[in-house]
PDB file of C-alpha atoms in Angstrom:
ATOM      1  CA  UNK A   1     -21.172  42.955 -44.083  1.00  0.00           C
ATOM      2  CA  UNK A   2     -21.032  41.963 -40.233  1.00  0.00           C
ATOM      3  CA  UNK A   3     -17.808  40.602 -39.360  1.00  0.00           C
ATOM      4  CA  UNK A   4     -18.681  37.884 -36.914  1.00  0.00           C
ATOM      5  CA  UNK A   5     -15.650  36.812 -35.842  1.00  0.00           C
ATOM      6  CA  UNK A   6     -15.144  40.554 -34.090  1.00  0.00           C
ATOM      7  CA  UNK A   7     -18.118  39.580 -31.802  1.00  0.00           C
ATOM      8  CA  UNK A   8     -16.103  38.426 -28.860  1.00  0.00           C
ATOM      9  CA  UNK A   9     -17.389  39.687 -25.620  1.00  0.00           C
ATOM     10  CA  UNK A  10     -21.201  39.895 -26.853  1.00  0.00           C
ATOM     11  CA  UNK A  11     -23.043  37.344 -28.808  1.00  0.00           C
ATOM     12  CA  UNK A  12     -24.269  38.545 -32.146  1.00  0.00           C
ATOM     13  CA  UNK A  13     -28.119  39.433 -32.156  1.00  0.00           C
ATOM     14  CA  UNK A  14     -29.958  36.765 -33.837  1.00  0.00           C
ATOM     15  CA  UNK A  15     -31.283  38.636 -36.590  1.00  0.00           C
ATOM     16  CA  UNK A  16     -27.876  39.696 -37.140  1.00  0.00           C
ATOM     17  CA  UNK A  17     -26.815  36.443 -37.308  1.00  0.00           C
ATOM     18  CA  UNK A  18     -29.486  35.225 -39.438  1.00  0.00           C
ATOM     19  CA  UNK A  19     -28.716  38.770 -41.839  1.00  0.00           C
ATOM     20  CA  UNK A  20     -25.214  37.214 -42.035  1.00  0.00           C
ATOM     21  CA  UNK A  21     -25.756  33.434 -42.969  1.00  0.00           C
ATOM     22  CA  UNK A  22     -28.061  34.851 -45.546  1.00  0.00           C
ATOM     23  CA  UNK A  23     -25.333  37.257 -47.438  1.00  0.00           C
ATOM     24  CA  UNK A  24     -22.492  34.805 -46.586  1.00  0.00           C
ATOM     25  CA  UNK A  25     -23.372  31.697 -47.968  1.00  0.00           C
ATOM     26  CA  UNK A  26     -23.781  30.047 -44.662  1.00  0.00           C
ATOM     27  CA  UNK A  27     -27.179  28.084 -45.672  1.00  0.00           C
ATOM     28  CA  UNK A  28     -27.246  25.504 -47.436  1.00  0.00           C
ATOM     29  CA  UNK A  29     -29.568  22.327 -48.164  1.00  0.00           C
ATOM     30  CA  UNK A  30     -29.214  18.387 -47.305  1.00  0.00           C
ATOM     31  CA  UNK A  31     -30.946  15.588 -48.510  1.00  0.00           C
ATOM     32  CA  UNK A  32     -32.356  12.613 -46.545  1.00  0.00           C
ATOM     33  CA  UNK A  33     -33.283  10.003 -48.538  1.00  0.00           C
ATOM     34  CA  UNK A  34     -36.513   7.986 -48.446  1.00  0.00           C
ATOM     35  CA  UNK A  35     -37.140   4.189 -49.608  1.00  0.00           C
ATOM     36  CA  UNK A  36     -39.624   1.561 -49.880  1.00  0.00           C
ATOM     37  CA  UNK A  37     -40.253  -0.271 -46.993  1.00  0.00           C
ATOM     38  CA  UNK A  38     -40.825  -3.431 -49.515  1.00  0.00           C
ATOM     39  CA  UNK A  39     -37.325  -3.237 -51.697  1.00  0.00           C
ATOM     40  CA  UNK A  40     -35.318  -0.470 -50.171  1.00  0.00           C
ATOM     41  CA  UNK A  41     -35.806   1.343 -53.827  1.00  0.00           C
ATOM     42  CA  UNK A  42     -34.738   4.905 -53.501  1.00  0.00           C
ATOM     43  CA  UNK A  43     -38.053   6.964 -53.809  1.00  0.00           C
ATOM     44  CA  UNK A  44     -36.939  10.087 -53.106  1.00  0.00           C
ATOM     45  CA  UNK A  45     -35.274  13.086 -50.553  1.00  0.00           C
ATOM     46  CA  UNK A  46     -36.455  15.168 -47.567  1.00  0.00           C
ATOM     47  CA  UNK A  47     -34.682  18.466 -48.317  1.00  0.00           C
ATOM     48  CA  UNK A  48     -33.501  19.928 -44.864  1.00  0.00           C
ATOM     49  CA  UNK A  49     -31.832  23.189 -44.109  1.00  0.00           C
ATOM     50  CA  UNK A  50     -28.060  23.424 -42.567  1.00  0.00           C
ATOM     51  CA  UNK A  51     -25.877  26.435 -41.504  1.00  0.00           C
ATOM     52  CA  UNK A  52     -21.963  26.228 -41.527  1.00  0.00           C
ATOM     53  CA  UNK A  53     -21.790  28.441 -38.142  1.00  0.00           C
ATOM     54  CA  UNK A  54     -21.538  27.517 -35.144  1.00  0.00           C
ATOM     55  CA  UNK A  55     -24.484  28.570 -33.212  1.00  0.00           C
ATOM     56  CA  UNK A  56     -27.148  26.521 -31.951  1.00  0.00           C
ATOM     57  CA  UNK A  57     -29.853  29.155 -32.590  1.00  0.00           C
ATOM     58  CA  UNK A  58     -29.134  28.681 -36.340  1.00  0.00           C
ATOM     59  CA  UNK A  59     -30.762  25.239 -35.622  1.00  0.00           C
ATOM     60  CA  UNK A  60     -34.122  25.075 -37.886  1.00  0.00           C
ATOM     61  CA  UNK A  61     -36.379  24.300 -34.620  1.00  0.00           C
ATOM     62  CA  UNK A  62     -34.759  27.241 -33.430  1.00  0.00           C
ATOM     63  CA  UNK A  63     -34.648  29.317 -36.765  1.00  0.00           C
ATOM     64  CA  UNK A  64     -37.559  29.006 -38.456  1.00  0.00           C
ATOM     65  CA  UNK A  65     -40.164  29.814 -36.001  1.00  0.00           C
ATOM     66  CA  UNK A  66     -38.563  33.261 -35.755  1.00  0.00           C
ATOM     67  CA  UNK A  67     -38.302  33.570 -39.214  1.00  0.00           C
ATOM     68  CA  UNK A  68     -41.975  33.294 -39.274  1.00  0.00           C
ATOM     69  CA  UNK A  69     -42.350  35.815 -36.731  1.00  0.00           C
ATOM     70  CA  UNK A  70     -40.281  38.235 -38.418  1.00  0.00           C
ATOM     71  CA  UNK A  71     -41.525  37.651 -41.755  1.00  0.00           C
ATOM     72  CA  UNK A  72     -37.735  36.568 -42.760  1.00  0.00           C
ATOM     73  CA  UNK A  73     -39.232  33.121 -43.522  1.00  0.00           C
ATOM     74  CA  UNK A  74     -40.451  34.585 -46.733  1.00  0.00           C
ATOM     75  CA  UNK A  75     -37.030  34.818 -48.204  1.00  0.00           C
ATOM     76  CA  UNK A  76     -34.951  32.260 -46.699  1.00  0.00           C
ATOM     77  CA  UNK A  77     -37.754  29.837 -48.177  1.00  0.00           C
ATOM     78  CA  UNK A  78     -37.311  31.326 -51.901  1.00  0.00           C
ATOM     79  CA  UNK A  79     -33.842  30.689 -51.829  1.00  0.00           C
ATOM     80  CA  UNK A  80     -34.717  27.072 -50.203  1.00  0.00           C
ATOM     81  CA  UNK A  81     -37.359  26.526 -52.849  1.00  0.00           C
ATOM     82  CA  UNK A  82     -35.224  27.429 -55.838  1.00  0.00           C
ATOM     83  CA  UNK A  83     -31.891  25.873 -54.352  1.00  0.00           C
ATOM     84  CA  UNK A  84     -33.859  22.414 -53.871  1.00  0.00           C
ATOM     85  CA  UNK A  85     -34.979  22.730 -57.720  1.00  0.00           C
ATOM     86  CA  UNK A  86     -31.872  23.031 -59.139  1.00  0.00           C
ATOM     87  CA  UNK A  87     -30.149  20.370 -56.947  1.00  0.00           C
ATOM     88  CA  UNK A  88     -33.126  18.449 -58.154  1.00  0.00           C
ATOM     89  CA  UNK A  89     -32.106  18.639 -61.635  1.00  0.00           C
ATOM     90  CA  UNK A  90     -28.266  18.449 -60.653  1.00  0.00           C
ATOM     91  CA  UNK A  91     -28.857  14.768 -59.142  1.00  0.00           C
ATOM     92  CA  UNK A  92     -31.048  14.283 -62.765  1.00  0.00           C
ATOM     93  CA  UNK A  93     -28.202  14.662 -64.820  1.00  0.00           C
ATOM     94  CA  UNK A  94     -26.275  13.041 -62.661  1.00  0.00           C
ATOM     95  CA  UNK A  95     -28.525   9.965 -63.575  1.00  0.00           C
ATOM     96  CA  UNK A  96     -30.827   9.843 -60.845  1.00  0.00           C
ATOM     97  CA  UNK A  97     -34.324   9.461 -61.965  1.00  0.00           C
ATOM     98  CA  UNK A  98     -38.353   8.555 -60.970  1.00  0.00           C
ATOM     99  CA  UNK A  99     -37.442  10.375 -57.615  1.00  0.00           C
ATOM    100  CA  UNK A 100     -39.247  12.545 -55.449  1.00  0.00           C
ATOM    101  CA  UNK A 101     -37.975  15.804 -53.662  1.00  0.00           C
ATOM    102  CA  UNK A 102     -39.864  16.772 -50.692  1.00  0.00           C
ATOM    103  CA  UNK A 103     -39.396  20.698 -49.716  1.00  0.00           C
ATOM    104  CA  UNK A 104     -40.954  22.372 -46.118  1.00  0.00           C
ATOM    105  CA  UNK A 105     -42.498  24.874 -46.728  1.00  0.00           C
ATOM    106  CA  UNK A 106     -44.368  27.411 -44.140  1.00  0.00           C
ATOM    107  CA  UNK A 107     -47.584  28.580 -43.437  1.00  0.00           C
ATOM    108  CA  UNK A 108     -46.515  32.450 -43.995  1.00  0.00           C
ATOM    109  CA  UNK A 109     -45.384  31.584 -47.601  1.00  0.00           C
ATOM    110  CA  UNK A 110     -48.654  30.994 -48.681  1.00  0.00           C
ATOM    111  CA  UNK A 111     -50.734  32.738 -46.688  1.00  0.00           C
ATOM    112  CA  UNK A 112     -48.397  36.323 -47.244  1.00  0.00           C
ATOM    113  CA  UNK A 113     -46.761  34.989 -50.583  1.00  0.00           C
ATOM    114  CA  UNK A 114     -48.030  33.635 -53.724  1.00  0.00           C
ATOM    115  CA  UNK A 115     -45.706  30.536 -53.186  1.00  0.00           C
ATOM    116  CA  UNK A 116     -47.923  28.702 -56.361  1.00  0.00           C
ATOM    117  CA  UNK A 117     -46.389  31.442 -59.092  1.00  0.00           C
ATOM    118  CA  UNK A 118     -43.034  31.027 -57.737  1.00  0.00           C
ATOM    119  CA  UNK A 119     -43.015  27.673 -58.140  1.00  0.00           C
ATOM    120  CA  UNK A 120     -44.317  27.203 -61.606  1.00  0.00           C
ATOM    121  CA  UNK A 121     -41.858  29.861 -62.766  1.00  0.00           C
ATOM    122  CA  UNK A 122     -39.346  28.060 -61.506  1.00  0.00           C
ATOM    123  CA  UNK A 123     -40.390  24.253 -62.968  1.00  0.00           C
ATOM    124  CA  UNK A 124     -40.843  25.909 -66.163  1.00  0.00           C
ATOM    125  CA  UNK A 125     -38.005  27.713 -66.083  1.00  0.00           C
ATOM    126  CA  UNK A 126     -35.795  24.371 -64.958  1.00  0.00           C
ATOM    127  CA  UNK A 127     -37.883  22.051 -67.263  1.00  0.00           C
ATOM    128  CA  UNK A 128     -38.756  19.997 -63.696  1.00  0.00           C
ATOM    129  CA  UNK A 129     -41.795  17.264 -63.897  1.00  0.00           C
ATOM    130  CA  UNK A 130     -44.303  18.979 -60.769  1.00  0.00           C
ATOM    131  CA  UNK A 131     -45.658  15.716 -60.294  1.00  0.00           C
ATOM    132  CA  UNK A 132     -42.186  14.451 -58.624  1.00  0.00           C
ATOM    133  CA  UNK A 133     -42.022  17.770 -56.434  1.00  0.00           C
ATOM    134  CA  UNK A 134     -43.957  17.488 -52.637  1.00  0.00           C
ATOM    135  CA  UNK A 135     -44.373  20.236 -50.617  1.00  0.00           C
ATOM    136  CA  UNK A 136     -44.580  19.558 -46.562  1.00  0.00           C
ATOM    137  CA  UNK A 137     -46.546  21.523 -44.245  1.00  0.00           C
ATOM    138  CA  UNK A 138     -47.272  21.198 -40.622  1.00  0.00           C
ATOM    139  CA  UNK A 139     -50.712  20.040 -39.326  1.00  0.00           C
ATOM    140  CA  UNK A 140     -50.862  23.976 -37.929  1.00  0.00           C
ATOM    141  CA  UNK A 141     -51.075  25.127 -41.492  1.00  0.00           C
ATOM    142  CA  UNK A 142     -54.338  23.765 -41.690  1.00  0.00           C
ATOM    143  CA  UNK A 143     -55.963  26.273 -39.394  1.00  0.00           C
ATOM    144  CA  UNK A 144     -53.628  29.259 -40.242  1.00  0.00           C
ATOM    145  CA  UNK A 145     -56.533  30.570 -42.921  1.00  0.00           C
ATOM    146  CA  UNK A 146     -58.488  28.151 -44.219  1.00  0.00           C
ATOM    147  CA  UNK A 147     -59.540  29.513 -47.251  1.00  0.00           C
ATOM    148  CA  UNK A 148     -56.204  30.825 -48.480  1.00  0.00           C
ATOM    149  CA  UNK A 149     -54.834  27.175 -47.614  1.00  0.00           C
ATOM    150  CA  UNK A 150     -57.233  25.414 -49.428  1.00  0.00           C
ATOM    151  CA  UNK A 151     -57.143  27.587 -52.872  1.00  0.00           C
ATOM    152  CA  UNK A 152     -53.833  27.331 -52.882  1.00  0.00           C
ATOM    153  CA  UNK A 153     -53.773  23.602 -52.355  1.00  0.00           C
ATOM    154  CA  UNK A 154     -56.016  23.313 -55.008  1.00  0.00           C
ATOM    155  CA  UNK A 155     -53.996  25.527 -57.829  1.00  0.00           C
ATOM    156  CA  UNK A 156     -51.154  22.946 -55.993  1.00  0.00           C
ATOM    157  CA  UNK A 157     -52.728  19.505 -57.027  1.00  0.00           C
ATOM    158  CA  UNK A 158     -53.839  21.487 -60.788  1.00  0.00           C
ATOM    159  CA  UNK A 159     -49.811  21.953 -61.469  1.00  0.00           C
ATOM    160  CA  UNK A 160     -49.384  18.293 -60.171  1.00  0.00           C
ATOM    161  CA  UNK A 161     -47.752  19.162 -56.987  1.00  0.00           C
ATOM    162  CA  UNK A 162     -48.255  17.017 -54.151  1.00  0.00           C
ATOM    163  CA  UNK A 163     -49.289  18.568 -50.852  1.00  0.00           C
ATOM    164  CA  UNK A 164     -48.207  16.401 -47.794  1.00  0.00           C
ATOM    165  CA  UNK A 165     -48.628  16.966 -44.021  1.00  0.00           C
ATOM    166  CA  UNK A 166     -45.522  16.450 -41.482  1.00  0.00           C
ATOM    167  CA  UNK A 167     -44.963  15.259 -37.927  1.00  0.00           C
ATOM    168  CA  UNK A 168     -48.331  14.329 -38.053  1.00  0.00           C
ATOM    169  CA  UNK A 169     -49.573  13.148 -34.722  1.00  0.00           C
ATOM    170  CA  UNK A 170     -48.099  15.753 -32.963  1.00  0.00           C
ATOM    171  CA  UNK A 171     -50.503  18.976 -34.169  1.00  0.00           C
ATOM    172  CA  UNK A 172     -54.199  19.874 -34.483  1.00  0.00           C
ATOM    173  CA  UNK A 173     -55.174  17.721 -37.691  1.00  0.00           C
ATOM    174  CA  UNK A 174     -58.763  15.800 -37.820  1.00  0.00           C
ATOM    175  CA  UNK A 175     -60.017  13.520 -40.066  1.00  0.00           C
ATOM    176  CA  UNK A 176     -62.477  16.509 -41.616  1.00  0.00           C
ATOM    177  CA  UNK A 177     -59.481  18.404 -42.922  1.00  0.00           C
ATOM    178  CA  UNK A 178     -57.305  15.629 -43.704  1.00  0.00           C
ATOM    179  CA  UNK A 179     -60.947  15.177 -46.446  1.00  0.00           C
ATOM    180  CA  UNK A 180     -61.458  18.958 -46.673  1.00  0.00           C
ATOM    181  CA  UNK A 181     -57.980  20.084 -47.883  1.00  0.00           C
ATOM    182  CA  UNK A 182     -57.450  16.958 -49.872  1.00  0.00           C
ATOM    183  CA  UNK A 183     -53.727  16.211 -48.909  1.00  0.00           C
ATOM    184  CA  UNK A 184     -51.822  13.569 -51.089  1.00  0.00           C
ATOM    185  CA  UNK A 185     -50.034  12.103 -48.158  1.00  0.00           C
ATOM    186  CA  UNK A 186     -48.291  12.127 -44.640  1.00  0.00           C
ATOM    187  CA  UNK A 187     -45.525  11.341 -42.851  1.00  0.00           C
ATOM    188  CA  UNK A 188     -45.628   9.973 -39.081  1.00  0.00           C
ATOM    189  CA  UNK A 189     -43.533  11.834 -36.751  1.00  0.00           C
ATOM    190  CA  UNK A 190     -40.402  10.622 -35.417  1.00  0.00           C
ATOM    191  CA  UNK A 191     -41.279  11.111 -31.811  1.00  0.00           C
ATOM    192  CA  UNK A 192     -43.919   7.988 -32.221  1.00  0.00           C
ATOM    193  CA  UNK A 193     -41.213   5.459 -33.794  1.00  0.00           C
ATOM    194  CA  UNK A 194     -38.952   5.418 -31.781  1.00  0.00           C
ATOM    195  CA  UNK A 195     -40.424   3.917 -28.850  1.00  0.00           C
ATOM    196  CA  UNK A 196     -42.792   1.665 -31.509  1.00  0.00           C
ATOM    197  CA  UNK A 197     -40.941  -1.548 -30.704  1.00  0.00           C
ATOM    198  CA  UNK A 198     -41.307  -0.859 -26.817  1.00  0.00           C
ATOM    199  CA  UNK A 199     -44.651   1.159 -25.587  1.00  0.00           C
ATOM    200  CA  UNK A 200     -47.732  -0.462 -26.758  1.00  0.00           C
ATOM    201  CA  UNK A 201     -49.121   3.497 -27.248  1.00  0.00           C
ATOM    202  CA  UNK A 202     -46.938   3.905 -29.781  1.00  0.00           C
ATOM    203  CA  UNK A 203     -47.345   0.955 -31.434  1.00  0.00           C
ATOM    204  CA  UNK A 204     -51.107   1.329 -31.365  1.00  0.00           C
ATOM    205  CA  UNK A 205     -50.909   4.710 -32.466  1.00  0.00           C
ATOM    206  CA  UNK A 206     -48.901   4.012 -35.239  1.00  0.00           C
ATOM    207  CA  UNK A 207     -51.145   0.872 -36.522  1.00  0.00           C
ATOM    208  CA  UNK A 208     -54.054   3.318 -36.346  1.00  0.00           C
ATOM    209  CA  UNK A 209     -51.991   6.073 -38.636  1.00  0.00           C
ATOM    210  CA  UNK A 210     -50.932   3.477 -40.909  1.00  0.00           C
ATOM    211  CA  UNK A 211     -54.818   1.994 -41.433  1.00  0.00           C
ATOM    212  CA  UNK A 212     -56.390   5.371 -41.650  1.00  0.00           C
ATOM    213  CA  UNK A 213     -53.942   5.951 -43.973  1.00  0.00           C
ATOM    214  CA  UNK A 214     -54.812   3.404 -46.045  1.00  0.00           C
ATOM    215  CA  UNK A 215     -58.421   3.781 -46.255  1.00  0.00           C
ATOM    216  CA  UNK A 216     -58.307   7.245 -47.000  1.00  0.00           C
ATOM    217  CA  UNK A 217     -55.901   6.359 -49.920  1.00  0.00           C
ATOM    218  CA  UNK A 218     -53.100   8.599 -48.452  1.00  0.00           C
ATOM    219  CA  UNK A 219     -49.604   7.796 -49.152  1.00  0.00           C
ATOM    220  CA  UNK A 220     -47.269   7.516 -46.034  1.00  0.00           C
ATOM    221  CA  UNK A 221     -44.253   7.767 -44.889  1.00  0.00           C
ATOM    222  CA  UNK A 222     -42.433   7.151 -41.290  1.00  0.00           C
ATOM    223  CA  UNK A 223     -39.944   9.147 -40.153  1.00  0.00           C
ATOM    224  CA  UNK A 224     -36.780   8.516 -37.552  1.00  0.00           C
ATOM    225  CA  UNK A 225     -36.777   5.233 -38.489  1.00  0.00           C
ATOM    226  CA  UNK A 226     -33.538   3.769 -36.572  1.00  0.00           C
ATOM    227  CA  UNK A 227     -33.759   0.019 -36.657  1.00  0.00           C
ATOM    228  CA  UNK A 228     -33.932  -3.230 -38.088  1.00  0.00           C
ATOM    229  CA  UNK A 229     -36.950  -3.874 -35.720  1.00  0.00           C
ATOM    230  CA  UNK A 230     -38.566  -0.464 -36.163  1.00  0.00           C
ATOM    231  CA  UNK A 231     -38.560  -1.215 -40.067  1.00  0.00           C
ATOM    232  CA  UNK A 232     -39.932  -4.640 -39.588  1.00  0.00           C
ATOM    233  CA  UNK A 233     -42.606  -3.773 -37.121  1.00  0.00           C
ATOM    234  CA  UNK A 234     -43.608  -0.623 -40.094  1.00  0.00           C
ATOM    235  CA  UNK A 235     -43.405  -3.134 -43.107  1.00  0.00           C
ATOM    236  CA  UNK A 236     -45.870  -5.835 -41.405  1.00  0.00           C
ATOM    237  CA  UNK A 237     -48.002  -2.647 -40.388  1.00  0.00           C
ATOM    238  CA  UNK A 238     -48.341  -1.773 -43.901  1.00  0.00           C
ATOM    239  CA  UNK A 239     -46.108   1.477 -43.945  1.00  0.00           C
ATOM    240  CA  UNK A 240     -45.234   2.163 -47.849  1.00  0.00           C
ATOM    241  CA  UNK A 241     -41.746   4.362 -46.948  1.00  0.00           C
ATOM    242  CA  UNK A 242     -39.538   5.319 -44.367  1.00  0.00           C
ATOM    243  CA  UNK A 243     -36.642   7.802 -43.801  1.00  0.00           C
ATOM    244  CA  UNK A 244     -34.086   7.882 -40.769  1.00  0.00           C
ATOM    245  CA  UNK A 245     -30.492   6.496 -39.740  1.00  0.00           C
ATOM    246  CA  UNK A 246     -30.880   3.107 -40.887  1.00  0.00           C
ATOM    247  CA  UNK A 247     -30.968   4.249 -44.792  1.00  0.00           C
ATOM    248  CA  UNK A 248     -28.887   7.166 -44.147  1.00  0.00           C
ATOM    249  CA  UNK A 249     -28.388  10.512 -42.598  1.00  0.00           C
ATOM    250  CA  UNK A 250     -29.330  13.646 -44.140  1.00  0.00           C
ATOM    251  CA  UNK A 251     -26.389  14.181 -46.977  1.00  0.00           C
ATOM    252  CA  UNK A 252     -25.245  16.657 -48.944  1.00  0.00           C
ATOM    253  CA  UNK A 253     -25.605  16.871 -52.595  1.00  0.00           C
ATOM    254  CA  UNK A 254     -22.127  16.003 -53.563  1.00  0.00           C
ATOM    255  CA  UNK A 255     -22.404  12.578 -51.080  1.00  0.00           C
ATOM    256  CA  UNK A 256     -25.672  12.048 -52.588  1.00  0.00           C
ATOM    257  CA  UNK A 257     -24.556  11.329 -56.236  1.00  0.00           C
ATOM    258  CA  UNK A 258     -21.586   9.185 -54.931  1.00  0.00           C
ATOM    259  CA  UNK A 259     -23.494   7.440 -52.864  1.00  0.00           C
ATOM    260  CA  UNK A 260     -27.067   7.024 -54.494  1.00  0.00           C
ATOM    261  CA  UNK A 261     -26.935   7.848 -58.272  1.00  0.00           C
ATOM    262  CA  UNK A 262     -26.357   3.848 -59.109  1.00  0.00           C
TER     263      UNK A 262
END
């Protein structure tokens, strides 16, 4: 194994680094949690990937677009997929239950890997409901290959899976494949709440999200949510659920059972 702490004068090459985190343990997952905008009732987790070293090209808007370029992406997001399983059931006999886990998954695992028989091997092998599993995609994986998308979509919604888009506003999405791909639901990027309460495009944007939402019968979600205001500005909007700093930061499994399991 790479010693990394003998890299002194030269920084490690990335996909060194990367080879390391992988057979060291470095990864490892965090859970954001999501409520209802109407009762605060915990609805579920945003998994999201963390490193333990120090480097800011282990960040994931750093990391995983060149783990889709190399192909790596294919087996960090196995171990992610069957890591956020068994946490799932962890947190389940911890008490935790009706709760969602929400898992990002890329493009390249479904267009290069049968992500769908991966998954049901491992929901039957963990005894995990699919219909509390949702898998997040980017509005870009819409137009990565159609076809492939959309079959495996479909074979997606037969298990009970739920396919959702993320950060949407900020890719190529359209009302025609929002209806031709048949998502469940989606979640409205972070970069359009935060100013919500301030810039009037924001706000409008956001109020337009939130009713096409609703009249496609999509289920939503807002993300980044950071205030008391933002919240009440979303809840009188219509917006179901929300993640972000004012529930809580993204927390590892052992602070979510202290902190969420009652």
């Amino acid at each position: 194994m790479i010693d990394i702490n003998a890299q002194q004068d030269t920084q490690l090459p990335l996909d060194s680094l990367i080879e390391y985190a992988l057979k060291s343990n470095s990864f490892y997952m965090s859970y954001q949690p999501i409520v209802s905008t109407s009762n605060s009732k915990l609805i579920g987790f945003e998994a999201l990937i963390r490193n333990r070293i120090n480097d800011s090209r282990l960040r994931p808007d750093h990391l995983i677009p060149h783990l889709e370029r190399t192909g790596q992406i294919i087996e960090l997001g196995s171990w992610i997929l069957k890591q956020c399983l068994v946490d799932y059931k962890t947190l389940e006999s911890y008490g935790l239950k009706d709760f969602t886990m929400s898992i990002n998954v890329s493009p390249i695992q479904i267009i290069d890997h049968d992500i769908t028989i991966e998954i049901s091997n491992l929901i039957n092998e963990l005894g995990i409901s699919a219909k509390n599993i949702k898998l997040e995609l980017t509005e870009t994986a819409l137009i990565s290959d159609c076809n492939k998308i959309a079959k495996s979509f479909e074979r997606l919604r037969e298990m009970g899976i739920k396919v959702w888009l993320d950060d949407f506003g900020t890719g190529f999405a359209s009302l025609s494949l929002l209806r031709q791909f048949k998502v469940n639901g989606i979640k409205i990027d972070k970069s359009f709440i935060s100013n919500i309460a301030t810039d009037n495009d924001d706000f409008m944007l956001c109020s337009a999200v939130i009713a096409m939402a609703q009249r496609l019968n999509l289920e939503l979600i807002a993300e980044g949510v950071e205030t008391p205001q933002q919240l009440q500005i979303l809840n009188c909007l219509g917006c179901e659920n929300i993640q972000g700093y004012l529930i809580d930061k993204p927390l590892t499994l052992r602070d979510v059972i202290n902190k969420w399991r009652s």
